PDB file of C-alpha atoms in Angstrom:
ATOM      1  CA  MET A   1       0.816 -15.358  -7.822  1.00 39.00           C
ATOM      2  CA  SER A   2      -2.657 -16.774  -7.724  1.00 44.00           C
ATOM      3  CA  ALA A   3      -4.839 -16.042 -10.727  1.00 43.00           C
ATOM      4  CA  ARG A   4      -8.439 -15.047 -10.229  1.00 51.00           C
ATOM      5  CA  ASN A   5     -11.564 -15.718 -12.184  1.00 44.00           C
ATOM      6  CA  GLU A   6     -13.032 -12.221 -12.440  1.00 45.00           C
ATOM      7  CA  ASN A   7     -16.483 -13.651 -13.118  1.00 41.00           C
ATOM      8  CA  SER A   8     -16.520 -15.520  -9.814  1.00 46.00           C
ATOM      9  CA  PHE A   9     -16.759 -12.591  -7.434  1.00 62.00           C
ATOM     10  CA  GLU A  10     -18.634  -9.400  -6.813  1.00 80.00           C
ATOM     11  CA  TYR A  11     -17.158  -6.352  -5.138  1.00 84.00           C
ATOM     12  CA  HIS A  12     -18.522  -4.793  -1.981  1.00 89.00           C
ATOM     13  CA  PRO A  13     -21.035  -2.229  -3.381  1.00 87.00           C
ATOM     14  CA  GLN A  14     -19.374   0.843  -1.872  1.00 88.00           C
ATOM     15  CA  LEU A  15     -15.883  -0.225  -2.899  1.00 92.00           C
ATOM     16  CA  ARG A  16     -17.070  -1.202  -6.378  1.00 91.00           C
ATOM     17  CA  ASP A  17     -18.150   2.417  -6.886  1.00 90.00           C
ATOM     18  CA  VAL A  18     -14.681   3.620  -5.879  1.00 92.00           C
ATOM     19  CA  ILE A  19     -12.946   1.248  -8.314  1.00 92.00           C
ATOM     20  CA  THR A  20     -15.300   2.257 -11.128  1.00 91.00           C
ATOM     21  CA  ASN A  21     -14.583   5.901 -10.352  1.00 91.00           C
ATOM     22  CA  VAL A  22     -10.797   5.449 -10.465  1.00 91.00           C
ATOM     23  CA  GLU A  23     -11.095   3.583 -13.778  1.00 88.00           C
ATOM     24  CA  LYS A  24     -12.404   6.787 -15.363  1.00 87.00           C
ATOM     25  CA  VAL A  25      -8.858   8.091 -15.040  1.00 87.00           C
ATOM     26  CA  MET A  26      -6.625   5.011 -14.764  1.00 86.00           C
ATOM     27  CA  VAL A  27      -7.003   2.608 -17.684  1.00 83.00           C
ATOM     28  CA  GLY A  28      -6.088  -1.018 -17.031  1.00 83.00           C
ATOM     29  CA  LYS A  29      -4.915  -0.521 -13.425  1.00 87.00           C
ATOM     30  CA  LYS A  30      -7.752  -2.222 -11.566  1.00 89.00           C
ATOM     31  CA  GLN A  31      -5.468  -4.550  -9.616  1.00 91.00           C
ATOM     32  CA  VAL A  32      -3.346  -1.687  -8.224  1.00 92.00           C
ATOM     33  CA  THR A  33      -6.545   0.158  -7.281  1.00 93.00           C
ATOM     34  CA  GLU A  34      -7.907  -2.929  -5.502  1.00 94.00           C
ATOM     35  CA  LEU A  35      -4.723  -3.534  -3.551  1.00 95.00           C
ATOM     36  CA  THR A  36      -4.389   0.122  -2.574  1.00 94.00           C
ATOM     37  CA  LEU A  37      -7.924   0.041  -1.160  1.00 94.00           C
ATOM     38  CA  VAL A  38      -7.067  -3.169   0.678  1.00 96.00           C
ATOM     39  CA  SER A  39      -4.012  -1.476   2.206  1.00 95.00           C
ATOM     40  CA  MET A  40      -6.039   1.525   3.331  1.00 94.00           C
ATOM     41  CA  LEU A  41      -8.795  -0.622   4.866  1.00 95.00           C
ATOM     42  CA  ALA A  42      -6.154  -2.668   6.685  1.00 95.00           C
ATOM     43  CA  GLY A  43      -4.538   0.499   8.045  1.00 93.00           C
ATOM     44  CA  GLY A  44      -1.358  -0.042   6.018  1.00 94.00           C
ATOM     45  CA  HIS A  45       0.719   1.835   3.465  1.00 95.00           C
ATOM     46  CA  VAL A  46       1.950   1.137  -0.072  1.00 95.00           C
ATOM     47  CA  LEU A  47       5.352   1.267  -1.766  1.00 93.00           C
ATOM     48  CA  LEU A  48       4.989   1.822  -5.522  1.00 91.00           C
ATOM     49  CA  GLU A  49       8.160   0.875  -7.364  1.00 86.00           C
ATOM     50  CA  ASP A  50       8.172   1.543 -11.083  1.00 81.00           C
ATOM     51  CA  VAL A  51       9.736   3.565 -13.862  1.00 79.00           C
ATOM     52  CA  PRO A  52       8.677   7.200 -14.420  1.00 78.00           C
ATOM     53  CA  GLY A  53       5.647   8.042 -16.520  1.00 78.00           C
ATOM     54  CA  VAL A  54       3.408   5.029 -15.872  1.00 80.00           C
ATOM     55  CA  GLY A  55       0.866   6.988 -13.805  1.00 82.00           C
ATOM     56  CA  LYS A  56       1.919   6.543 -10.174  1.00 85.00           C
ATOM     57  CA  THR A  57       1.072  10.122  -9.165  1.00 86.00           C
ATOM     58  CA  MET A  58      -2.195  10.105 -11.090  1.00 88.00           C
ATOM     59  CA  MET A  59      -3.175   6.815  -9.455  1.00 89.00           C
ATOM     60  CA  VAL A  60      -2.732   8.277  -5.968  1.00 90.00           C
ATOM     61  CA  ARG A  61      -4.626  11.477  -6.862  1.00 90.00           C
ATOM     62  CA  SER A  62      -7.483   9.495  -8.410  1.00 92.00           C
ATOM     63  CA  ILE A  63      -7.866   7.304  -5.336  1.00 93.00           C
ATOM     64  CA  ALA A  64      -7.811  10.319  -2.990  1.00 93.00           C
ATOM     65  CA  LYS A  65     -10.492  12.146  -4.996  1.00 93.00           C
ATOM     66  CA  SER A  66     -12.645   9.025  -5.306  1.00 93.00           C
ATOM     67  CA  LEU A  67     -12.503   8.548  -1.544  1.00 93.00           C
ATOM     68  CA  GLY A  68     -13.269  12.218  -0.877  1.00 91.00           C
ATOM     69  CA  LEU A  69     -10.059  12.575   1.129  1.00 92.00           C
ATOM     70  CA  THR A  70      -7.404  15.275   1.292  1.00 92.00           C
ATOM     71  CA  PHE A  71      -4.329  14.722  -0.871  1.00 93.00           C
ATOM     72  CA  ASN A  72      -0.817  16.076  -0.316  1.00 94.00           C
ATOM     73  CA  ARG A  73       2.294  15.437  -2.363  1.00 93.00           C
ATOM     74  CA  ILE A  74       5.797  15.565  -0.907  1.00 93.00           C
ATOM     75  CA  GLN A  75       8.679  15.625  -3.396  1.00 92.00           C
ATOM     76  CA  PHE A  76      11.619  14.005  -1.646  1.00 91.00           C
ATOM     77  CA  THR A  77      15.016  15.580  -2.302  1.00 89.00           C
ATOM     78  CA  PRO A  78      18.437  15.223  -0.608  1.00 89.00           C
ATOM     79  CA  ASP A  79      17.974  18.524   1.265  1.00 91.00           C
ATOM     80  CA  LEU A  80      14.449  17.809   2.557  1.00 92.00           C
ATOM     81  CA  LEU A  81      14.253  18.070   6.353  1.00 91.00           C
ATOM     82  CA  PRO A  82      11.790  16.273   8.662  1.00 90.00           C
ATOM     83  CA  SER A  83      10.277  19.647   9.591  1.00 90.00           C
ATOM     84  CA  ASP A  84       9.519  20.262   5.896  1.00 92.00           C
ATOM     85  CA  MET A  85       7.081  17.339   6.159  1.00 92.00           C
ATOM     86  CA  THR A  86       5.748  17.581   9.669  1.00 91.00           C
ATOM     87  CA  GLY A  87       5.492  21.368   9.992  1.00 88.00           C
ATOM     88  CA  VAL A  88       6.972  23.850  12.461  1.00 85.00           C
ATOM     89  CA  SER A  89       6.037  25.895  15.513  1.00 81.00           C
ATOM     90  CA  ILE A  90       6.090  29.644  14.794  1.00 84.00           C
ATOM     91  CA  TYR A  91       6.155  32.353  17.431  1.00 76.00           C
ATOM     92  CA  ASN A  92       3.056  34.570  17.335  1.00 77.00           C
ATOM     93  CA  GLN A  93       4.056  37.996  18.632  1.00 77.00           C
ATOM     94  CA  LYS A  94       0.421  39.043  19.082  1.00 77.00           C
ATOM     95  CA  ASP A  95      -0.433  36.177  21.429  1.00 76.00           C
ATOM     96  CA  MET A  96       3.148  35.804  22.669  1.00 73.00           C
ATOM     97  CA  SER A  97       2.976  32.064  22.107  1.00 77.00           C
ATOM     98  CA  PHE A  98       4.071  29.432  19.643  1.00 78.00           C
ATOM     99  CA  GLU A  99       1.516  28.079  17.197  1.00 81.00           C
ATOM    100  CA  PHE A 100       1.898  24.951  15.120  1.00 83.00           C
ATOM    101  CA  ARG A 101       1.824  25.262  11.325  1.00 87.00           C
ATOM    102  CA  PRO A 102       1.225  21.754   9.943  1.00 89.00           C
ATOM    103  CA  GLY A 103       3.255  20.497   7.000  1.00 90.00           C
ATOM    104  CA  PRO A 104       2.118  18.367   4.037  1.00 92.00           C
ATOM    105  CA  LEU A 105       2.317  15.172   6.100  1.00 92.00           C
ATOM    106  CA  VAL A 106      -0.909  16.219   7.823  1.00 92.00           C
ATOM    107  CA  GLY A 107      -3.511  14.839   5.422  1.00 91.00           C
ATOM    108  CA  ASN A 108      -5.389  11.677   4.516  1.00 93.00           C
ATOM    109  CA  VAL A 109      -3.607  10.452   1.380  1.00 94.00           C
ATOM    110  CA  ILE A 110       0.071  11.345   1.138  1.00 94.00           C
ATOM    111  CA  LEU A 111       2.173  10.805  -1.983  1.00 93.00           C
ATOM    112  CA  ALA A 112       5.798  10.449  -0.872  1.00 92.00           C
ATOM    113  CA  ASP A 113       7.407  10.874  -4.280  1.00 90.00           C
ATOM    114  CA  GLU A 114      10.850   9.334  -4.814  1.00 89.00           C
ATOM    115  CA  ILE A 115      11.292   8.434  -1.152  1.00 89.00           C
ATOM    116  CA  ASN A 116      14.748   6.976  -1.837  1.00 87.00           C
ATOM    117  CA  ARG A 117      16.099  10.392  -2.860  1.00 87.00           C
ATOM    118  CA  THR A 118      16.033  11.873   0.627  1.00 87.00           C
ATOM    119  CA  SER A 119      18.284  11.333   3.632  1.00 88.00           C
ATOM    120  CA  PRO A 120      17.804   8.443   6.077  1.00 88.00           C
ATOM    121  CA  LYS A 121      16.891  10.966   8.789  1.00 88.00           C
ATOM    122  CA  THR A 122      13.929  12.268   6.784  1.00 90.00           C
ATOM    123  CA  GLN A 123      12.946   8.763   5.688  1.00 89.00           C
ATOM    124  CA  SER A 124      12.881   7.683   9.339  1.00 87.00           C
ATOM    125  CA  ALA A 125      10.659  10.614  10.310  1.00 88.00           C
ATOM    126  CA  LEU A 126       8.119   9.618   7.654  1.00 90.00           C
ATOM    127  CA  LEU A 127       8.204   5.934   8.498  1.00 87.00           C
ATOM    128  CA  GLU A 128       7.845   6.646  12.219  1.00 86.00           C
ATOM    129  CA  SER A 129       4.718   8.698  11.489  1.00 89.00           C
ATOM    130  CA  MET A 130       3.363   5.864   9.340  1.00 90.00           C
ATOM    131  CA  GLU A 131       3.808   3.389  12.177  1.00 87.00           C
ATOM    132  CA  GLU A 132       2.638   5.554  15.056  1.00 89.00           C
ATOM    133  CA  MET A 133      -0.109   7.494  13.215  1.00 90.00           C
ATOM    134  CA  SER A 134       1.300  10.588  14.913  1.00 89.00           C
ATOM    135  CA  MET A 135       4.280  12.934  14.770  1.00 89.00           C
ATOM    136  CA  THR A 136       6.234  14.875  17.358  1.00 83.00           C
ATOM    137  CA  VAL A 137       7.184  18.516  16.789  1.00 82.00           C
ATOM    138  CA  ASP A 138       9.008  20.521  19.487  1.00 78.00           C
ATOM    139  CA  GLY A 139       8.071  17.931  22.087  1.00 78.00           C
ATOM    140  CA  GLN A 140       4.367  18.038  21.214  1.00 82.00           C
ATOM    141  CA  THR A 141       2.622  14.981  19.770  1.00 86.00           C
ATOM    142  CA  HIS A 142       0.190  15.609  16.922  1.00 86.00           C
ATOM    143  CA  ILE A 143      -2.258  12.872  15.910  1.00 90.00           C
ATOM    144  CA  LEU A 144      -2.540  12.348  12.159  1.00 91.00           C
ATOM    145  CA  PRO A 145      -5.952  12.199  10.438  1.00 91.00           C
ATOM    146  CA  ASP A 146      -7.789   8.923  10.022  1.00 89.00           C
ATOM    147  CA  PRO A 147      -7.743   7.423   7.448  1.00 90.00           C
ATOM    148  CA  PHE A 148      -4.052   7.998   6.820  1.00 93.00           C
ATOM    149  CA  LEU A 149      -2.504   6.358   3.760  1.00 94.00           C
ATOM    150  CA  VAL A 150       1.052   6.916   2.562  1.00 94.00           C
ATOM    151  CA  MET A 151       1.885   5.843  -0.978  1.00 93.00           C
ATOM    152  CA  ALA A 152       5.633   6.123  -1.486  1.00 92.00           C
ATOM    153  CA  THR A 153       7.217   5.850  -4.915  1.00 89.00           C
ATOM    154  CA  GLN A 154      10.716   4.977  -5.977  1.00 86.00           C
ATOM    155  CA  ASN A 155      12.415   4.509  -9.327  1.00 79.00           C
ATOM    156  CA  PRO A 156      14.017   1.036  -9.607  1.00 75.00           C
ATOM    157  CA  ILE A 157      16.283   2.126 -12.450  1.00 71.00           C
ATOM    158  CA  GLU A 158      18.183   5.172 -11.175  1.00 64.00           C
ATOM    159  CA  TYR A 159      20.309   4.566  -8.080  1.00 62.00           C
ATOM    160  CA  GLU A 160      22.819   7.414  -8.341  1.00 64.00           C
ATOM    161  CA  GLY A 161      22.390   9.881  -5.490  1.00 62.00           C
ATOM    162  CA  THR A 162      19.758   7.758  -3.737  1.00 72.00           C
ATOM    163  CA  TYR A 163      19.403   6.345  -0.230  1.00 77.00           C
ATOM    164  CA  PRO A 164      17.881   2.847  -0.534  1.00 79.00           C
ATOM    165  CA  LEU A 165      15.384   2.029   2.193  1.00 81.00           C
ATOM    166  CA  PRO A 166      16.838  -0.421   4.749  1.00 78.00           C
ATOM    167  CA  GLU A 167      15.105  -3.772   5.127  1.00 75.00           C
ATOM    168  CA  ALA A 168      13.766  -2.786   8.555  1.00 71.00           C
ATOM    169  CA  GLN A 169      12.069   0.261   7.026  1.00 78.00           C
ATOM    170  CA  LEU A 170      10.702  -1.573   3.992  1.00 85.00           C
ATOM    171  CA  ASP A 171       8.865  -3.730   6.521  1.00 86.00           C
ATOM    172  CA  ARG A 172       6.740  -0.681   7.454  1.00 88.00           C
ATOM    173  CA  PHE A 173       4.890  -0.905   4.140  1.00 94.00           C
ATOM    174  CA  LEU A 174       1.980  -3.318   4.009  1.00 95.00           C
ATOM    175  CA  MET A 175       2.440  -3.940   0.274  1.00 95.00           C
ATOM    176  CA  LYS A 176       4.929  -3.375  -2.496  1.00 93.00           C
ATOM    177  CA  LEU A 177       3.267  -2.852  -5.878  1.00 92.00           C
ATOM    178  CA  THR A 178       4.259  -2.093  -9.452  1.00 89.00           C
ATOM    179  CA  MET A 179       2.174  -0.362 -12.111  1.00 85.00           C
ATOM    180  CA  GLY A 180       3.807  -1.785 -15.225  1.00 82.00           C
ATOM    181  CA  TYR A 181       3.534  -0.523 -18.779  1.00 85.00           C
ATOM    182  CA  PRO A 182       0.046  -0.574 -20.325  1.00 83.00           C
ATOM    183  CA  THR A 183      -0.768  -2.886 -23.204  1.00 85.00           C
ATOM    184  CA  PRO A 184      -0.931  -1.232 -26.663  1.00 89.00           C
ATOM    185  CA  GLU A 185      -4.732  -1.304 -26.475  1.00 89.00           C
ATOM    186  CA  GLU A 186      -4.746   0.253 -22.993  1.00 84.00           C
ATOM    187  CA  GLU A 187      -2.295   2.929 -24.107  1.00 84.00           C
ATOM    188  CA  PHE A 188      -4.547   3.717 -27.075  1.00 87.00           C
ATOM    189  CA  ASN A 189      -7.470   4.075 -24.668  1.00 83.00           C
ATOM    190  CA  VAL A 190      -5.389   6.398 -22.486  1.00 81.00           C
ATOM    191  CA  LEU A 191      -4.935   8.736 -25.453  1.00 82.00           C
ATOM    192  CA  ASN A 192      -8.701   8.745 -25.992  1.00 80.00           C
ATOM    193  CA  VAL A 193      -9.544   9.200 -22.308  1.00 74.00           C
ATOM    194  CA  ILE A 194      -7.269  12.188 -21.790  1.00 74.00           C
ATOM    195  CA  GLY A 195      -8.682  14.131 -24.755  1.00 65.00           C
ATOM    196  CA  ASN A 196      -8.885  17.879 -24.283  1.00 67.00           C
ATOM    197  CA  GLU A 197      -9.634  17.833 -20.549  1.00 73.00           C
ATOM    198  CA  HIS A 198      -8.040  15.465 -18.084  1.00 79.00           C
ATOM    199  CA  PRO A 199     -10.742  13.319 -16.380  1.00 82.00           C
ATOM    200  CA  ILE A 200      -9.082  13.811 -12.975  1.00 85.00           C
ATOM    201  CA  HIS A 201     -10.620  17.296 -12.886  1.00 84.00           C
ATOM    202  CA  LEU A 202     -14.132  15.851 -13.308  1.00 83.00           C
ATOM    203  CA  LEU A 203     -13.765  13.123 -10.705  1.00 87.00           C
ATOM    204  CA  LYS A 204     -16.224  13.234  -7.803  1.00 90.00           C
ATOM    205  CA  PRO A 205     -16.063  11.346  -4.476  1.00 91.00           C
ATOM    206  CA  ALA A 206     -17.708   7.918  -4.574  1.00 91.00           C
ATOM    207  CA  ILE A 207     -17.720   7.404  -0.813  1.00 91.00           C
ATOM    208  CA  SER A 208     -17.612   9.523   2.350  1.00 89.00           C
ATOM    209  CA  ALA A 209     -15.052   9.576   5.161  1.00 87.00           C
ATOM    210  CA  GLU A 210     -17.719   8.256   7.534  1.00 89.00           C
ATOM    211  CA  GLU A 211     -18.377   5.268   5.275  1.00 92.00           C
ATOM    212  CA  ILE A 212     -14.634   4.569   5.073  1.00 93.00           C
ATOM    213  CA  ALA A 213     -14.456   4.535   8.882  1.00 91.00           C
ATOM    214  CA  GLU A 214     -17.345   2.048   8.994  1.00 93.00           C
ATOM    215  CA  LEU A 215     -15.624  -0.211   6.457  1.00 94.00           C
ATOM    216  CA  LYS A 216     -12.353  -0.141   8.408  1.00 94.00           C
ATOM    217  CA  THR A 217     -14.269  -1.237  11.494  1.00 94.00           C
ATOM    218  CA  ALA A 218     -15.984  -3.986   9.498  1.00 95.00           C
ATOM    219  CA  VAL A 219     -12.586  -5.331   8.372  1.00 96.00           C
ATOM    220  CA  LYS A 220     -11.661  -6.128  11.976  1.00 93.00           C
ATOM    221  CA  ASN A 221     -14.762  -8.318  12.255  1.00 94.00           C
ATOM    222  CA  ILE A 222     -13.996 -10.440   9.183  1.00 95.00           C
ATOM    223  CA  TYR A 223     -13.769 -14.058  10.313  1.00 95.00           C
ATOM    224  CA  VAL A 224     -10.469 -15.932   9.899  1.00 95.00           C
ATOM    225  CA  SER A 225     -10.462 -19.651  10.686  1.00 94.00           C
ATOM    226  CA  ASP A 226      -7.633 -21.300  12.599  1.00 94.00           C
ATOM    227  CA  SER A 227      -6.688 -23.283   9.484  1.00 94.00           C
ATOM    228  CA  VAL A 228      -6.164 -20.077   7.486  1.00 95.00           C
ATOM    229  CA  LYS A 229      -4.153 -18.543  10.334  1.00 96.00           C
ATOM    230  CA  ARG A 230      -2.021 -21.676  10.429  1.00 96.00           C
ATOM    231  CA  TYR A 231      -1.506 -21.393   6.670  1.00 96.00           C
ATOM    232  CA  ILE A 232      -0.216 -17.825   7.130  1.00 96.00           C
ATOM    233  CA  VAL A 233       2.144 -18.953   9.887  1.00 96.00           C
ATOM    234  CA  ASP A 234       3.428 -21.863   7.782  1.00 95.00           C
ATOM    235  CA  LEU A 235       4.147 -19.585   4.810  1.00 95.00           C
ATOM    236  CA  VAL A 236       5.987 -17.053   6.923  1.00 95.00           C
ATOM    237  CA  ASN A 237       7.918 -19.720   8.826  1.00 94.00           C
ATOM    238  CA  ARG A 238       9.148 -21.269   5.568  1.00 93.00           C
ATOM    239  CA  THR A 239      10.753 -17.936   4.595  1.00 93.00           C
ATOM    240  CA  ARG A 240      12.984 -18.253   7.678  1.00 91.00           C
ATOM    241  CA  ASN A 241      14.325 -21.624   6.534  1.00 89.00           C
ATOM    242  CA  HIS A 242      14.506 -21.221   2.749  1.00 88.00           C
ATOM    243  CA  LYS A 243      17.893 -21.941   1.187  1.00 89.00           C
ATOM    244  CA  SER A 244      17.885 -18.658  -0.789  1.00 88.00           C
ATOM    245  CA  ILE A 245      16.781 -16.353   2.049  1.00 89.00           C
ATOM    246  CA  ALA A 246      19.201 -14.776   4.520  1.00 88.00           C
ATOM    247  CA  LEU A 247      16.521 -12.962   6.533  1.00 88.00           C
ATOM    248  CA  GLY A 248      12.944 -14.218   6.625  1.00 89.00           C
ATOM    249  CA  VAL A 249       9.648 -12.497   7.325  1.00 91.00           C
ATOM    250  CA  SER A 250       9.087 -11.230  10.865  1.00 91.00           C
ATOM    251  CA  PRO A 251       5.884 -11.674  12.912  1.00 92.00           C
ATOM    252  CA  ARG A 252       4.915  -8.192  11.703  1.00 92.00           C
ATOM    253  CA  GLY A 253       4.666  -9.754   8.248  1.00 93.00           C
ATOM    254  CA  SER A 254       2.286 -12.431   9.539  1.00 95.00           C
ATOM    255  CA  LEU A 255       0.029  -9.756  11.015  1.00 96.00           C
ATOM    256  CA  ALA A 256       0.230  -7.737   7.797  1.00 96.00           C
ATOM    257  CA  LEU A 257      -0.851 -10.733   5.702  1.00 97.00           C
ATOM    258  CA  LEU A 258      -3.709 -11.469   8.110  1.00 97.00           C
ATOM    259  CA  LYS A 259      -5.001  -7.870   8.030  1.00 96.00           C
ATOM    260  CA  ALA A 260      -4.634  -7.669   4.254  1.00 97.00           C
ATOM    261  CA  ALA A 261      -6.596 -10.916   3.841  1.00 97.00           C
ATOM    262  CA  GLN A 262      -9.419  -9.567   6.030  1.00 97.00           C
ATOM    263  CA  ALA A 263      -9.571  -6.333   4.034  1.00 97.00           C
ATOM    264  CA  TYR A 264      -9.498  -8.235   0.745  1.00 96.00           C
ATOM    265  CA  ALA A 265     -12.353 -10.475   1.894  1.00 95.00           C
ATOM    266  CA  LEU A 266     -14.416  -7.343   2.588  1.00 95.00           C
ATOM    267  CA  LEU A 267     -13.551  -5.965  -0.852  1.00 95.00           C
ATOM    268  CA  MET A 268     -14.806  -9.244  -2.327  1.00 94.00           C
ATOM    269  CA  ASN A 269     -18.041  -8.781  -0.343  1.00 93.00           C
ATOM    270  CA  ARG A 270     -17.395 -11.703   2.019  1.00 93.00           C
ATOM    271  CA  ASP A 271     -17.429 -11.822   5.814  1.00 91.00           C
ATOM    272  CA  PHE A 272     -14.761 -14.548   6.007  1.00 94.00           C
ATOM    273  CA  VAL A 273     -11.264 -15.169   4.638  1.00 95.00           C
ATOM    274  CA  ILE A 274     -10.501 -18.099   2.340  1.00 94.00           C
ATOM    275  CA  PRO A 275      -7.052 -19.630   1.653  1.00 94.00           C
ATOM    276  CA  ASP A 276      -7.029 -18.205  -1.876  1.00 94.00           C
ATOM    277  CA  ASP A 277      -7.107 -14.692  -0.374  1.00 95.00           C
ATOM    278  CA  VAL A 278      -3.844 -15.411   1.415  1.00 96.00           C
ATOM    279  CA  LYS A 279      -2.324 -17.062  -1.658  1.00 95.00           C
ATOM    280  CA  TYR A 280      -3.252 -14.106  -3.880  1.00 95.00           C
ATOM    281  CA  LEU A 281      -1.952 -11.438  -1.484  1.00 96.00           C
ATOM    282  CA  ALA A 282       1.231 -13.163  -0.283  1.00 95.00           C
ATOM    283  CA  PRO A 283       3.480 -11.952  -3.160  1.00 95.00           C
ATOM    284  CA  PHE A 284       2.497  -8.316  -2.566  1.00 96.00           C
ATOM    285  CA  VAL A 285       2.782  -8.481   1.228  1.00 96.00           C
ATOM    286  CA  LEU A 286       5.881 -10.681   1.648  1.00 94.00           C
ATOM    287  CA  VAL A 287       8.180  -9.940  -1.296  1.00 93.00           C
ATOM    288  CA  HIS A 288       9.789  -6.837   0.238  1.00 92.00           C
ATOM    289  CA  ARG A 289      10.132  -8.461   3.667  1.00 92.00           C
ATOM    290  CA  VAL A 290      12.719 -11.081   2.699  1.00 91.00           C
ATOM    291  CA  LEU A 291      16.446 -10.545   2.224  1.00 89.00           C
ATOM    292  CA  LEU A 292      18.067 -12.896  -0.261  1.00 88.00           C
ATOM    293  CA  LYS A 293      21.482 -14.431   0.255  1.00 89.00           C
ATOM    294  CA  PRO A 294      24.277 -12.891  -1.877  1.00 90.00           C
ATOM    295  CA  GLU A 295      24.828 -16.153  -3.738  1.00 91.00           C
ATOM    296  CA  ALA A 296      21.121 -16.342  -4.626  1.00 86.00           C
ATOM    297  CA  ARG A 297      21.177 -12.793  -6.010  1.00 86.00           C
ATOM    298  CA  PHE A 298      24.354 -13.636  -7.935  1.00 89.00           C
ATOM    299  CA  GLU A 299      22.549 -16.574  -9.533  1.00 88.00           C
ATOM    300  CA  GLY A 300      19.720 -14.274 -10.605  1.00 86.00           C
ATOM    301  CA  VAL A 301      17.149 -15.534  -8.091  1.00 88.00           C
ATOM    302  CA  THR A 302      14.486 -12.932  -7.257  1.00 89.00           C
ATOM    303  CA  ALA A 303      12.339 -12.515  -4.156  1.00 90.00           C
ATOM    304  CA  GLN A 304       9.250 -12.922  -6.340  1.00 91.00           C
ATOM    305  CA  GLU A 305      10.456 -16.344  -7.485  1.00 92.00           C
ATOM    306  CA  VAL A 306      11.165 -17.429  -3.919  1.00 92.00           C
ATOM    307  CA  ILE A 307       7.685 -16.452  -2.708  1.00 93.00           C
ATOM    308  CA  LYS A 308       6.148 -18.221  -5.720  1.00 93.00           C
ATOM    309  CA  ASP A 309       8.157 -21.331  -4.855  1.00 92.00           C
ATOM    310  CA  LEU A 310       6.935 -21.220  -1.248  1.00 92.00           C
ATOM    311  CA  LEU A 311       3.311 -20.884  -2.336  1.00 93.00           C
ATOM    312  CA  ALA A 312       3.746 -23.974  -4.512  1.00 93.00           C
ATOM    313  CA  ARG A 313       5.334 -25.980  -1.685  1.00 91.00           C
ATOM    314  CA  VAL A 314       3.185 -25.041   1.311  1.00 92.00           C
ATOM    315  CA  PRO A 315      -0.184 -26.844   1.099  1.00 91.00           C
ATOM    316  CA  ALA A 316      -3.208 -24.602   1.506  1.00 88.00           C
ATOM    317  CA  PRO A 317      -6.086 -25.783   3.719  1.00 88.00           C
ATOM    318  CA  ILE A 318      -9.210 -27.063   2.054  1.00 79.00           C
ATOM    319  CA  HIS A 319     -11.687 -24.212   1.748  1.00 66.00           C
ATOM    320  CA  LYS A 320     -15.022 -24.585   3.488  1.00 61.00           C
ATOM    321  CA  GLU A 321     -17.351 -21.597   3.442  1.00 55.00           C
ATOM    322  CA  GLN A 322     -17.629 -20.282   6.974  1.00 52.00           C
ATOM    323  CA  HIS A 323     -20.141 -17.592   7.791  1.00 50.00           C
ATOM    324  CA  ALA A 324     -20.609 -18.565  11.430  1.00 42.00           C
ATOM    325  CA  ARG A 325     -18.461 -16.857  14.052  1.00 40.00           C
TER     326      ARG A 325
END
């Protein structure tokens, strides 16, 4: 994955305030915060895959509070039904009519905890809502709030009693991220930050819902040159012909990488996308969209290594600053 010189860029002022706010709670997780904001601005969702106890839930809560958005947590279990998420229609004897009681899926930031522990039927209901930005209950369609960000978590270690997400459903997530263990110094700082009162309780919104809507609109106007679009197409096309890949990235993946690059350019306070944006984001956007061949998995090849190999082989266009539309 492409390294960045952190002294060479400056965040968009409004988004910089959000990142600074989240850092009051999450020590050493700036990259995950950045990429989550990119996903939200691009209208996508995030799959967080990591071991328990590294702060996945706290990360989602911190981002929701910093954005001034509603936060709901859904604990996925084998007996969870779609109606437990979406809500139900209850008969009101006084009015002699049915009224809809929304479930926890109706909110801005949704933590879908341990998504691989629930049945495929419930998983499909969630993923359909993510794609359509709406849900259907008793034949009635209910539009979900905007912004709507689902951050689903799964434990990569424990597989007993789980229902792994099929490749076609993994494709619904814009990015797949990992938190990782903190460094010893970061872990020491965590102990100091927590103290007697958890900082999450003191966190205040750093941006309004109206400002978020404006930023999401601005993302759509970020300029992408034909050479950068061609670079995205070349990268994706190579996944369909790689010797270690059985199933390459679909056109949905190309669109996802394009939208993510536009949102990342806005985060970096630019009104145009550069090739390095695509190169930096490709591992997070493409890694869960490829299916390796059995022999490649047997040899210990990982999807991350394959994407890294593609980035090294596919030449990036020469960057020329382009402000003009």
